[in-house]
Coordinates of C-alpha atoms in Angstrom, one line a residue:
Chain Z
M1 CA 0.0 0.0 0.0
T2 CA 2.8 2.4 0.9
A3 CA 4.6 1.4 -2.3
V4 CA 1.5 2.3 -4.3
A5 CA 1.1 5.6 -2.5
A6 CA 4.8 6.3 -3.1
G7 CA 4.4 5.4 -6.8
A8 CA 1.4 7.7 -7.1
G9 CA 3.3 10.5 -5.3
A10 CA 6.3 10.1 -7.7
H11 CA 3.9 10.1 -10.6
R12 CA 2.3 13.3 -9.3
A13 CA 5.7 14.9 -8.7
R14 CA 6.8 14.0 -12.3
R15 CA 3.5 15.4 -13.6
A16 CA 4.0 18.6 -11.6
R17 CA 7.5 18.9 -13.1
W18 CA 6.6 18.2 -16.7
L19 CA 3.2 19.9 -17.0
P20 CA 4.4 23.5 -17.1
Q21 CA 7.0 22.5 -19.7
L22 CA 4.5 20.8 -21.9
T23 CA 1.9 23.6 -21.5
G24 CA 4.5 26.2 -22.4
W25 CA 5.7 24.4 -25.5
G26 CA 2.2 23.6 -26.4
F27 CA 1.4 27.3 -26.6
V28 CA 4.5 28.4 -28.5
L29 CA 5.5 25.5 -30.6
P30 CA 3.1 25.8 -33.6
A31 CA 4.0 29.5 -34.3
T32 CA 7.7 28.9 -33.6
L33 CA 7.8 25.9 -36.0
V34 CA 6.2 28.0 -38.8
V35 CA 8.3 31.1 -38.3
V36 CA 11.6 29.5 -37.6
G37 CA 11.1 26.6 -40.0
L38 CA 10.3 29.0 -42.9
S39 CA 13.2 31.3 -42.1
V40 CA 16.2 29.8 -40.5
F41 CA 16.2 26.6 -42.5
P42 CA 15.7 28.3 -45.9
A43 CA 18.2 31.0 -45.0
V44 CA 20.9 28.4 -44.4
W45 CA 19.9 26.6 -47.5
A46 CA 20.1 29.8 -49.5
L47 CA 23.7 30.2 -48.3
L48 CA 24.5 26.8 -49.7
L49 CA 22.6 27.5 -52.9
S50 CA 24.6 30.7 -53.4
L51 CA 27.8 28.5 -53.6
Q52 CA 26.4 26.4 -56.4
D53 CA 25.6 27.1 -60.1
G54 CA 22.0 25.8 -59.7
D55 CA 19.3 26.1 -62.4
L56 CA 16.3 26.2 -59.9
L57 CA 15.5 22.5 -60.6
T58 CA 18.7 20.8 -59.8
G59 CA 21.2 22.0 -57.1
G60 CA 24.1 22.3 -59.6
S61 CA 27.7 21.8 -58.6
Y62 CA 29.7 23.5 -56.0
V63 CA 31.5 26.6 -57.4
G64 CA 32.7 28.2 -54.2
L65 CA 32.5 32.0 -54.2
R66 CA 32.3 32.3 -58.0
N67 CA 28.8 33.7 -57.9
Y68 CA 29.9 36.4 -55.5
A69 CA 32.9 37.1 -57.7
D70 CA 30.6 37.4 -60.7
L71 CA 28.5 39.9 -58.9
L72 CA 31.4 42.4 -58.8
G73 CA 31.8 42.4 -62.6
D74 CA 28.1 42.5 -63.4
A75 CA 27.4 45.9 -65.1
E76 CA 23.6 45.3 -65.2
L77 CA 23.6 44.5 -61.4
A78 CA 25.6 47.7 -60.8
A79 CA 23.0 49.7 -62.8
A80 CA 20.2 48.1 -60.8
A81 CA 21.9 48.9 -57.6
G82 CA 22.2 52.5 -58.8
H83 CA 18.5 52.7 -59.5
T84 CA 17.7 51.2 -56.1
L85 CA 20.0 53.7 -54.5
L86 CA 18.4 56.6 -56.3
Y87 CA 14.9 55.4 -55.3
T88 CA 16.1 54.9 -51.6
V89 CA 17.7 58.4 -51.2
L90 CA 14.5 60.0 -52.6
F91 CA 11.9 57.8 -51.0
V92 CA 13.2 57.5 -47.4
P93 CA 13.7 61.2 -46.5
G94 CA 10.7 62.2 -48.6
S95 CA 8.2 59.8 -46.9
V96 CA 9.6 60.3 -43.4
A97 CA 9.6 64.1 -43.6
L98 CA 6.2 64.3 -45.2
G99 CA 4.9 61.8 -42.6
L100 CA 6.1 64.0 -39.8
L101 CA 4.5 67.1 -41.3
L102 CA 1.2 65.3 -41.7
A103 CA 1.4 63.9 -38.2
L104 CA 1.9 67.4 -36.7
A105 CA -1.1 68.7 -38.7
L106 CA -3.2 65.6 -37.9
N107 CA -2.4 66.0 -34.2
L108 CA -4.3 69.3 -34.0
R109 CA -7.6 69.4 -32.4
I110 CA -9.6 70.6 -35.4
R111 CA -12.8 69.5 -37.0
L112 CA -12.8 66.8 -39.7
I113 CA -9.6 65.3 -38.3
G114 CA -10.8 61.7 -38.6
F115 CA -11.7 62.4 -42.2
Y116 CA -8.2 63.7 -42.9
R117 CA -6.5 60.8 -41.2
T118 CA -8.5 58.4 -43.3
C119 CA -7.7 60.2 -46.5
F120 CA -3.9 60.0 -46.0
F121 CA -4.0 56.4 -44.9
V122 CA -6.3 54.8 -47.4
P123 CA -3.7 54.8 -50.3
Y124 CA -1.5 52.7 -48.0
V125 CA -4.2 50.0 -48.1
V126 CA -4.3 49.8 -51.9
S127 CA -2.2 47.0 -53.3
A128 CA 0.8 47.5 -55.6
A129 CA -1.1 45.7 -58.4
A130 CA -4.1 48.1 -58.1
T131 CA -1.8 51.1 -57.6
G132 CA 0.3 50.1 -60.7
I133 CA -2.8 49.8 -62.9
L134 CA -4.1 53.2 -61.6
A135 CA -0.6 54.8 -62.1
N136 CA -0.4 53.5 -65.7
F137 CA -3.8 55.1 -66.3
V138 CA -3.2 58.5 -64.6
F139 CA 0.3 59.0 -66.0
D140 CA -0.3 57.8 -69.5
P141 CA 1.6 60.2 -71.8
D142 CA -1.2 60.3 -74.4
F143 CA -4.6 60.2 -72.6
G144 CA -3.6 60.4 -68.9
I145 CA -5.2 63.0 -66.6
V146 CA -1.8 64.4 -65.5
N147 CA -0.8 65.4 -69.0
A148 CA -4.3 66.7 -69.6
A149 CA -3.9 68.9 -66.5
L150 CA -0.4 70.1 -67.6
K151 CA -1.9 71.0 -71.0
T152 CA -4.7 73.0 -69.4
L153 CA -2.0 74.9 -67.4
G154 CA -0.2 75.6 -70.7
L155 CA 2.7 73.3 -69.8
A156 CA 4.4 70.7 -72.1
P157 CA 3.3 67.1 -71.6
M158 CA 5.8 64.7 -70.1
G159 CA 6.7 61.0 -70.6
F160 CA 6.6 60.0 -66.9
L161 CA 6.8 56.2 -66.7
Q162 CA 7.7 56.0 -70.3
D163 CA 10.6 58.4 -70.1
P164 CA 13.9 56.8 -68.9
G165 CA 14.9 60.1 -67.2
Q166 CA 11.6 60.4 -65.3
A167 CA 10.4 56.9 -64.7
M168 CA 12.2 56.3 -61.3
I169 CA 11.2 59.8 -60.0
T170 CA 7.6 59.0 -61.0
L171 CA 7.8 55.7 -59.1
V172 CA 9.1 57.6 -56.0
A173 CA 6.1 60.0 -56.2
I174 CA 3.6 57.1 -56.5
S175 CA 5.3 55.3 -53.6
I176 CA 5.1 58.3 -51.4
W177 CA 1.5 58.7 -52.3
G178 CA 0.8 55.1 -51.3
G179 CA 3.2 54.8 -48.4
V180 CA 3.1 58.1 -46.4
G181 CA 0.3 56.8 -44.2
M182 CA 2.6 54.5 -42.3
P183 CA 5.1 57.2 -41.1
A184 CA 2.2 59.5 -40.4
V185 CA 0.5 57.0 -38.1
V186 CA 3.7 56.1 -36.3
Y187 CA 4.6 59.7 -35.7
L188 CA 1.0 60.4 -34.6
A189 CA 1.3 57.6 -32.0
A190 CA 4.6 59.0 -30.8
L191 CA 3.2 62.6 -30.6
Q192 CA 0.4 61.4 -28.5
D193 CA 2.9 59.9 -26.1
I194 CA 4.7 63.1 -25.4
P195 CA 3.7 64.2 -21.9
R196 CA 1.5 67.3 -22.2
E197 CA 3.3 68.9 -19.2
L198 CA 6.5 68.9 -21.2
V199 CA 5.1 71.0 -24.0
E200 CA 3.2 73.2 -21.6
A201 CA 6.2 73.9 -19.5
A202 CA 8.2 74.9 -22.6
R203 CA 5.3 77.2 -23.6
V204 CA 5.2 78.8 -20.1
D205 CA 8.9 79.4 -20.2
G206 CA 8.2 81.6 -23.2
G207 CA 9.1 79.2 -26.0
A208 CA 7.6 80.1 -29.4
G209 CA 5.9 77.4 -31.4
R210 CA 8.9 76.5 -33.5
H211 CA 11.3 76.5 -30.5
V212 CA 9.0 74.1 -28.7
L213 CA 8.9 72.0 -31.8
R214 CA 12.7 72.0 -32.2
H215 CA 13.8 71.6 -28.6
V216 CA 11.0 69.6 -27.1
V217 CA 8.9 67.7 -29.7
L218 CA 11.5 66.6 -32.2
P219 CA 13.9 65.1 -29.6
Q220 CA 11.0 63.2 -28.2
L221 CA 10.2 61.8 -31.6
R222 CA 13.8 60.6 -32.1
P223 CA 13.1 56.9 -31.5
A224 CA 10.2 57.0 -33.9
T225 CA 12.4 58.6 -36.5
V226 CA 15.1 56.0 -36.1
F227 CA 12.5 53.2 -36.5
L228 CA 11.0 54.8 -39.5
V229 CA 14.3 55.5 -41.3
I230 CA 15.3 51.8 -40.9
W231 CA 11.8 50.5 -41.8
Q232 CA 11.5 52.7 -44.9
T233 CA 15.0 51.9 -46.0
I234 CA 14.3 48.2 -45.9
T235 CA 11.1 48.8 -47.8
A236 CA 12.9 50.9 -50.4
L237 CA 15.8 48.4 -50.9
Q238 CA 13.2 45.7 -51.6
L239 CA 11.2 47.6 -54.2
F240 CA 9.6 45.1 -56.6
D241 CA 5.8 45.0 -56.8
L242 CA 5.3 48.5 -58.1
V243 CA 8.0 48.1 -60.7
Y244 CA 6.4 44.8 -61.8
T245 CA 3.0 46.3 -62.3
T246 CA 4.1 49.5 -64.0
T247 CA 7.3 49.5 -66.0
K248 CA 8.6 45.9 -65.7
G249 CA 12.0 47.5 -65.3
Q250 CA 11.7 49.6 -68.5
P251 CA 12.2 52.0 -70.3
L252 CA 15.8 51.2 -71.2
D253 CA 16.1 49.2 -67.9
S254 CA 15.9 52.6 -66.0
T255 CA 13.6 51.1 -63.3
T256 CA 15.3 47.7 -63.0
T257 CA 15.8 47.5 -59.2
V258 CA 18.0 45.0 -57.4
V259 CA 15.1 42.8 -56.4
F260 CA 13.6 43.0 -59.9
Y261 CA 17.0 41.9 -61.3
L262 CA 17.1 39.1 -58.8
Y263 CA 13.7 37.9 -59.8
R264 CA 14.6 37.9 -63.4
Q265 CA 17.9 36.0 -62.7
A266 CA 16.3 33.4 -60.5
F267 CA 12.8 32.9 -61.9
Q268 CA 13.1 33.8 -65.5
L269 CA 16.6 32.8 -66.4
F270 CA 16.7 30.1 -63.7
H271 CA 20.1 31.2 -62.3
S272 CA 19.1 30.3 -58.7
G273 CA 22.6 30.2 -57.4
Y274 CA 23.4 33.6 -58.7
G275 CA 20.0 34.9 -57.5
T276 CA 20.6 33.8 -53.9
A277 CA 24.1 35.3 -54.0
I278 CA 22.4 38.7 -55.0
A279 CA 19.9 38.2 -52.2
Y280 CA 22.6 37.6 -49.6
V281 CA 24.5 40.7 -50.7
L282 CA 21.3 42.7 -50.5
F283 CA 20.7 41.3 -47.0
L284 CA 24.1 42.3 -45.9
A285 CA 23.7 45.8 -47.4
T286 CA 20.4 46.2 -45.5
L287 CA 22.0 45.1 -42.2
A288 CA 24.9 47.5 -42.8
V289 CA 22.5 50.4 -43.4
S290 CA 20.3 49.6 -40.4
G291 CA 23.4 49.2 -38.2
A292 CA 24.8 52.5 -39.4
V293 CA 21.5 54.3 -38.6
L294 CA 21.3 52.7 -35.1
W295 CA 24.9 53.5 -34.4
R296 CA 24.5 57.1 -35.4
S297 CA 21.4 57.6 -33.4
A298 CA 23.0 56.0 -30.3
R299 CA 25.8 58.5 -30.2
Chain Q
M1 CA -7.8 80.4 -33.6
R2 CA -5.6 81.3 -36.6
Y3 CA -3.6 78.0 -36.9
R4 CA -6.8 76.0 -37.2
H5 CA -7.8 77.8 -40.4
L6 CA -4.3 77.5 -41.7
A7 CA -4.4 73.8 -41.0
H8 CA -7.6 73.3 -43.0
L9 CA -6.1 75.4 -45.8
V10 CA -3.2 73.0 -46.1
L11 CA -4.9 69.7 -45.2
M12 CA -8.0 70.0 -47.4
P13 CA -6.2 70.2 -50.8
A14 CA -3.6 67.7 -49.7
A15 CA -6.3 65.2 -48.5
L16 CA -8.1 65.6 -51.8
L17 CA -4.9 64.9 -53.8
F18 CA -4.5 61.7 -51.8
V19 CA -8.1 60.4 -52.5
A20 CA -8.7 61.9 -55.9
P21 CA -7.0 59.0 -57.9
L22 CA -9.1 56.5 -55.9
V23 CA -12.3 58.4 -56.4
W24 CA -11.5 58.7 -60.1
M25 CA -10.8 54.9 -60.2
V26 CA -14.3 54.2 -58.9
L27 CA -15.9 56.7 -61.3
T28 CA -14.0 55.2 -64.3
A29 CA -15.2 51.7 -63.4
F30 CA -18.7 53.0 -64.2
M31 CA -17.8 54.5 -67.6
P32 CA -17.9 52.8 -71.0
D33 CA -14.5 52.3 -72.7
A34 CA -15.3 54.8 -75.4
D35 CA -15.6 57.6 -72.7
I36 CA -12.5 56.5 -70.9
N37 CA -10.4 56.5 -74.0
S38 CA -11.6 60.0 -75.1
Y39 CA -9.3 63.0 -74.9
P40 CA -9.3 65.0 -72.8
P41 CA -10.3 62.4 -70.2
K42 CA -13.8 62.6 -68.8
L43 CA -13.9 63.0 -65.0
W44 CA -17.6 62.1 -64.5
P45 CA -19.4 59.2 -65.9
E46 CA -21.9 60.8 -68.3
H47 CA -23.2 57.5 -69.5
P48 CA -22.9 55.3 -66.3
T49 CA -22.7 51.6 -67.0
L50 CA -22.0 48.4 -65.2
D51 CA -20.3 46.9 -68.2
G52 CA -16.9 46.8 -66.6
F53 CA -18.2 44.8 -63.6
R54 CA -20.4 42.6 -65.8
R55 CA -17.4 41.8 -68.0
I56 CA -15.1 40.7 -65.1
F57 CA -17.8 38.6 -63.4
A58 CA -18.9 37.0 -66.7
E59 CA -15.6 35.4 -67.2
D60 CA -14.6 32.3 -65.3
D61 CA -11.2 33.7 -64.1
Y62 CA -12.0 36.7 -62.1
P63 CA -14.6 35.3 -59.7
R64 CA -12.2 32.3 -59.1
W65 CA -9.3 34.6 -58.4
L66 CA -11.4 36.5 -56.0
A67 CA -12.5 33.3 -54.2
N68 CA -8.9 32.2 -54.1
T69 CA -7.8 35.4 -52.5
V70 CA -10.7 35.3 -50.0
L71 CA -9.6 31.8 -49.0
V72 CA -5.9 32.7 -48.7
A73 CA -6.6 35.8 -46.7
A74 CA -9.1 33.9 -44.4
A75 CA -6.5 31.2 -43.8
A76 CA -3.8 33.7 -43.1
V77 CA -5.9 35.7 -40.7
L78 CA -7.1 32.6 -38.9
G79 CA -3.6 31.2 -38.6
H80 CA -2.3 34.4 -37.3
V81 CA -5.0 35.0 -34.7
V82 CA -4.7 31.4 -33.4
L83 CA -0.9 30.7 -33.6
C84 CA 0.4 34.2 -32.8
S85 CA -1.9 34.8 -29.8
L86 CA -1.1 31.3 -28.4
A87 CA 2.6 31.9 -28.8
G88 CA 2.4 35.5 -27.6
Y89 CA 0.7 34.4 -24.4
G90 CA 3.2 31.5 -23.9
F91 CA 6.2 33.8 -24.3
A92 CA 4.7 36.5 -22.1
R93 CA 3.3 34.5 -19.2
L94 CA 4.4 30.8 -19.1
R95 CA 7.7 29.5 -17.6
F96 CA 9.3 26.6 -19.4
R97 CA 12.7 25.5 -20.4
G98 CA 14.0 26.8 -23.7
R99 CA 11.6 29.8 -23.7
A100 CA 14.3 32.4 -24.1
L101 CA 16.0 30.5 -26.9
A102 CA 12.7 29.9 -28.8
F103 CA 11.7 33.6 -28.5
G104 CA 15.2 34.7 -29.5
A105 CA 15.0 32.4 -32.6
V106 CA 11.6 33.8 -33.6
M107 CA 12.7 37.4 -33.2
A108 CA 15.9 36.8 -35.1
T109 CA 14.0 35.9 -38.2
I110 CA 12.7 39.5 -38.5
M111 CA 16.1 40.4 -39.8
V112 CA 16.1 37.9 -42.7
P113 CA 14.5 39.5 -45.7
T114 CA 12.0 37.6 -47.9
Q115 CA 14.4 37.9 -50.9
V116 CA 16.9 35.6 -49.2
L117 CA 14.1 33.1 -48.5
M118 CA 12.3 33.2 -51.8
I119 CA 14.4 30.7 -53.8
P120 CA 14.9 28.0 -51.1
T121 CA 11.2 28.3 -50.1
F122 CA 10.3 27.8 -53.7
L123 CA 12.5 24.6 -53.8
L124 CA 11.2 23.4 -50.5
F125 CA 7.5 23.8 -51.5
K126 CA 8.3 22.2 -54.9
N127 CA 9.6 19.1 -53.0
L128 CA 6.5 19.2 -50.8
G129 CA 4.2 19.3 -53.9
L130 CA 2.8 22.7 -52.8
I131 CA 4.0 24.7 -55.8
D132 CA 1.1 25.8 -58.0
T133 CA -1.5 25.2 -55.3
L134 CA -3.2 27.6 -53.0
G135 CA -1.3 26.0 -50.1
A136 CA 1.9 27.6 -51.4
A137 CA 0.2 31.0 -51.0
I138 CA -1.2 30.2 -47.6
V139 CA 1.5 28.4 -45.6
P140 CA 4.0 31.3 -45.3
W141 CA 1.2 33.5 -43.9
L142 CA 0.1 31.1 -41.0
A143 CA 2.3 32.9 -38.4
S144 CA 4.8 35.7 -38.3
A145 CA 7.5 37.0 -35.9
F146 CA 5.7 40.4 -36.0
G147 CA 2.4 38.8 -34.9
V148 CA 4.0 36.9 -32.1
F149 CA 5.8 40.0 -30.9
L150 CA 2.7 42.2 -31.1
M151 CA 0.6 39.7 -29.1
R152 CA 3.4 39.2 -26.5
Q153 CA 3.7 42.9 -26.0
F154 CA 0.0 43.2 -25.5
F155 CA -0.2 40.3 -23.0
L156 CA 2.8 41.7 -21.0
S157 CA 0.8 44.9 -20.6
L158 CA -2.2 43.1 -19.1
P159 CA -2.4 43.1 -15.2
R160 CA -1.6 39.6 -13.9
E161 CA -4.3 39.9 -11.1
L162 CA -7.1 39.0 -13.5
E163 CA -5.5 35.7 -14.5
E164 CA -4.6 34.9 -10.9
A165 CA -8.1 35.5 -9.8
A166 CA -9.4 33.1 -12.5
T167 CA -6.7 30.5 -11.5
I168 CA -7.8 30.6 -7.9
D169 CA -11.4 30.1 -9.0
G170 CA -10.1 26.8 -10.5
C171 CA -9.6 27.8 -14.1
S172 CA -6.9 25.9 -16.1
R173 CA -4.2 27.7 -18.1
V174 CA -6.1 27.1 -21.3
G175 CA -9.3 28.2 -19.6
V176 CA -7.7 31.4 -18.4
F177 CA -6.3 32.0 -21.9
V178 CA -9.6 31.4 -23.7
R179 CA -12.1 32.9 -21.2
V180 CA -10.1 35.8 -19.6
V181 CA -7.1 36.8 -21.7
L182 CA -8.4 36.6 -25.3
P183 CA -11.6 38.6 -24.8
L184 CA -9.3 41.4 -23.4
A185 CA -7.0 41.2 -26.4
R186 CA -9.6 42.5 -29.0
P187 CA -7.7 45.8 -29.9
A188 CA -4.5 43.9 -30.4
L189 CA -6.2 41.2 -32.4
A190 CA -8.0 43.8 -34.5
T191 CA -4.6 45.3 -35.4
L192 CA -3.2 41.8 -36.2
V193 CA -6.2 40.9 -38.3
V194 CA -5.9 44.1 -40.4
F195 CA -2.1 43.9 -40.9
T196 CA -2.4 40.2 -41.9
L197 CA -5.3 40.8 -44.2
L198 CA -3.4 43.7 -45.8
G199 CA -0.3 41.6 -46.3
A200 CA -2.0 38.4 -47.5
W201 CA -4.6 40.1 -49.7
N202 CA -2.1 42.4 -51.4
D203 CA 0.9 40.0 -51.7
L204 CA 2.2 39.9 -55.3
I205 CA 5.8 38.7 -55.4
W206 CA 5.3 35.3 -53.6
P207 CA 2.2 34.2 -55.6
L208 CA 4.0 35.4 -58.8
I209 CA 6.8 32.9 -58.0
A210 CA 4.8 30.1 -56.4
I211 CA 1.8 29.9 -58.7
S212 CA 1.7 29.6 -62.4
S213 CA -1.6 28.0 -63.4
E214 CA -4.4 30.5 -63.8
D215 CA -6.8 28.3 -61.7
S216 CA -4.8 29.1 -58.6
Y217 CA -4.1 32.7 -59.3
T218 CA -4.7 35.2 -56.5
L219 CA -6.5 38.5 -57.3
Q220 CA -3.4 40.6 -57.3
L221 CA -1.6 38.1 -59.6
G222 CA -4.6 38.0 -61.9
L223 CA -4.9 41.8 -62.0
A224 CA -1.2 42.2 -62.8
T225 CA -1.4 39.7 -65.6
F226 CA -4.8 40.9 -66.8
A227 CA -3.4 44.5 -66.9
G228 CA -0.5 43.5 -69.1
A229 CA -2.6 41.5 -71.6
R230 CA -5.7 43.7 -71.9
H231 CA -4.8 47.3 -71.2
T232 CA -7.4 48.6 -73.6
E233 CA -10.3 47.4 -71.5
W234 CA -9.9 50.1 -68.9
S235 CA -13.5 49.8 -67.6
A236 CA -12.9 46.1 -66.8
L237 CA -9.5 46.8 -65.3
M238 CA -10.9 49.6 -63.1
A239 CA -13.9 47.5 -62.0
G240 CA -11.4 44.7 -61.1
N241 CA -9.4 47.2 -59.1
V242 CA -12.4 48.5 -57.2
V243 CA -13.4 45.0 -56.2
A244 CA -9.8 44.2 -55.2
V245 CA -9.4 47.3 -53.0
L246 CA -12.9 47.8 -51.5
P247 CA -12.8 45.0 -48.8
L248 CA -9.6 46.3 -47.4
V249 CA -10.6 49.9 -47.3
A250 CA -13.7 48.8 -45.4
A251 CA -11.7 46.7 -43.0
F252 CA -9.3 49.6 -42.3
V253 CA -12.1 52.1 -41.7
L254 CA -13.7 49.8 -39.3
A255 CA -10.5 49.0 -37.3
Q256 CA -8.7 52.3 -37.6
R257 CA -9.5 53.6 -34.1
H258 CA -7.5 50.7 -32.7
F259 CA -4.3 51.5 -34.7
V260 CA -2.8 54.5 -32.8
A261 CA -3.5 52.8 -29.5
T262 CA -1.8 49.6 -30.5
M263 CA 1.2 51.4 -32.0
S264 CA 1.7 53.0 -28.6
F265 CA 1.7 50.0 -26.4
S266 CA 3.5 47.7 -28.6
G267 CA 6.5 50.0 -28.8
L268 CA 6.3 49.7 -32.6
K269 CA 7.1 53.4 -32.9
G270 CA 10.7 52.6 -31.7

């Protein structure tokens, strides 16, 4: 009898030890498996693929760092990197600065404020495919509304997406139209977190509006700015969808971005090894830029 | 006060500039092709017609793409709500061995961009026989590090006393989670639902890679292909666009009051 009781006690003790473990893993395991399984495993596989000359169906043979060496002499890739860089240096400051201005205005206690907030955010919800179709329509050089408006104003029509010199800048404008809602909402949330006493104290001390903005509000928004610069940079470096649905990299390859070039290499020309090498270099570049922004903001 | 008038003076035209293209898209969807292709372009449908909508729904493809997208988005939202809230709660409240490691691994994946994962994931899905099926579009959306993080932050912000009271009343862990914690998580769940819906509904690059037969196209993939092949049928294209955009605009307008609040507590603003 005592043996049975001792057995039951041990059983209960074991159960008491294992139950929290099983419950914990039961809660987190499914999501962990999906997230880690679809990231870490493929990321390691991608590294191996980038050392092979695969054709997307077979692994190909091991070629060491040759894909990476080939990247350095690839003039088309260099051009694509240049286009991506141009897009990034226009889009990131443009969208973050405009987002800040909008947030400052949208934080005012005025009538219709809910309506305004919705207006600026709704384009963010519209997909790149729908935006692309709409952009092709609005910016059409022959019958588009923008050139019709320019003509009414007595200005010369422009080529927009069909002019190699203007296509990338037009894409930046479309992206800011579609993407500024994100920085505006993030800044708005940050603005509402600034303690009211802080702003009021600065006012009482005789600070004019722009001084309060510069010395009280902007420093408080710094973490939001760092987050947004990194986030928008990552978004910009990965530009693909809008290019695919508007120009397909044309005219004269002037809108071929790094990811568009990667897509063409891997999924149209089936150079999967070369494609993964491009992806890894892009990944490292993204990490370097994010690291630099964080390091600068920490000083 | 003066600044208020000034604000309206700036915000009103800017807001109109942001919505005008979308309003015009809706108006164009009700115009006949002849009017759309006229120059200068007509701004108002003088001869309103449902031809554009009739044309897209008369064909087999478009309704099927719409149904595919609804299915993909529904599976994505369901997966996210269930898996991410379970994991978020586990990481926020439960003590078990390996918790820090598992959470660290999930968070580390945020750094890896989709471009690095595209090619091996394509090969993996090909081996699993998922390529060219809707499953390929669904599986990557079932859970995300962002979702796990969002829910964990929310659960950390909940006072523990509520759960303790329920435990004392004899509720199990799962019971506490389902009956006490989840009902309180509605604002966070609303945000998660909208972001997931937005991502899964609008995704283009992954379906473009993973799906090649028109039967399994998603709406965005169909639209992109449709636009390239039939760019003279503007009324149909715009009608297709309107149907593709409207559900999300509605979802956003319904859930928008939760956004700013969620952004604040989750620390997403940095």
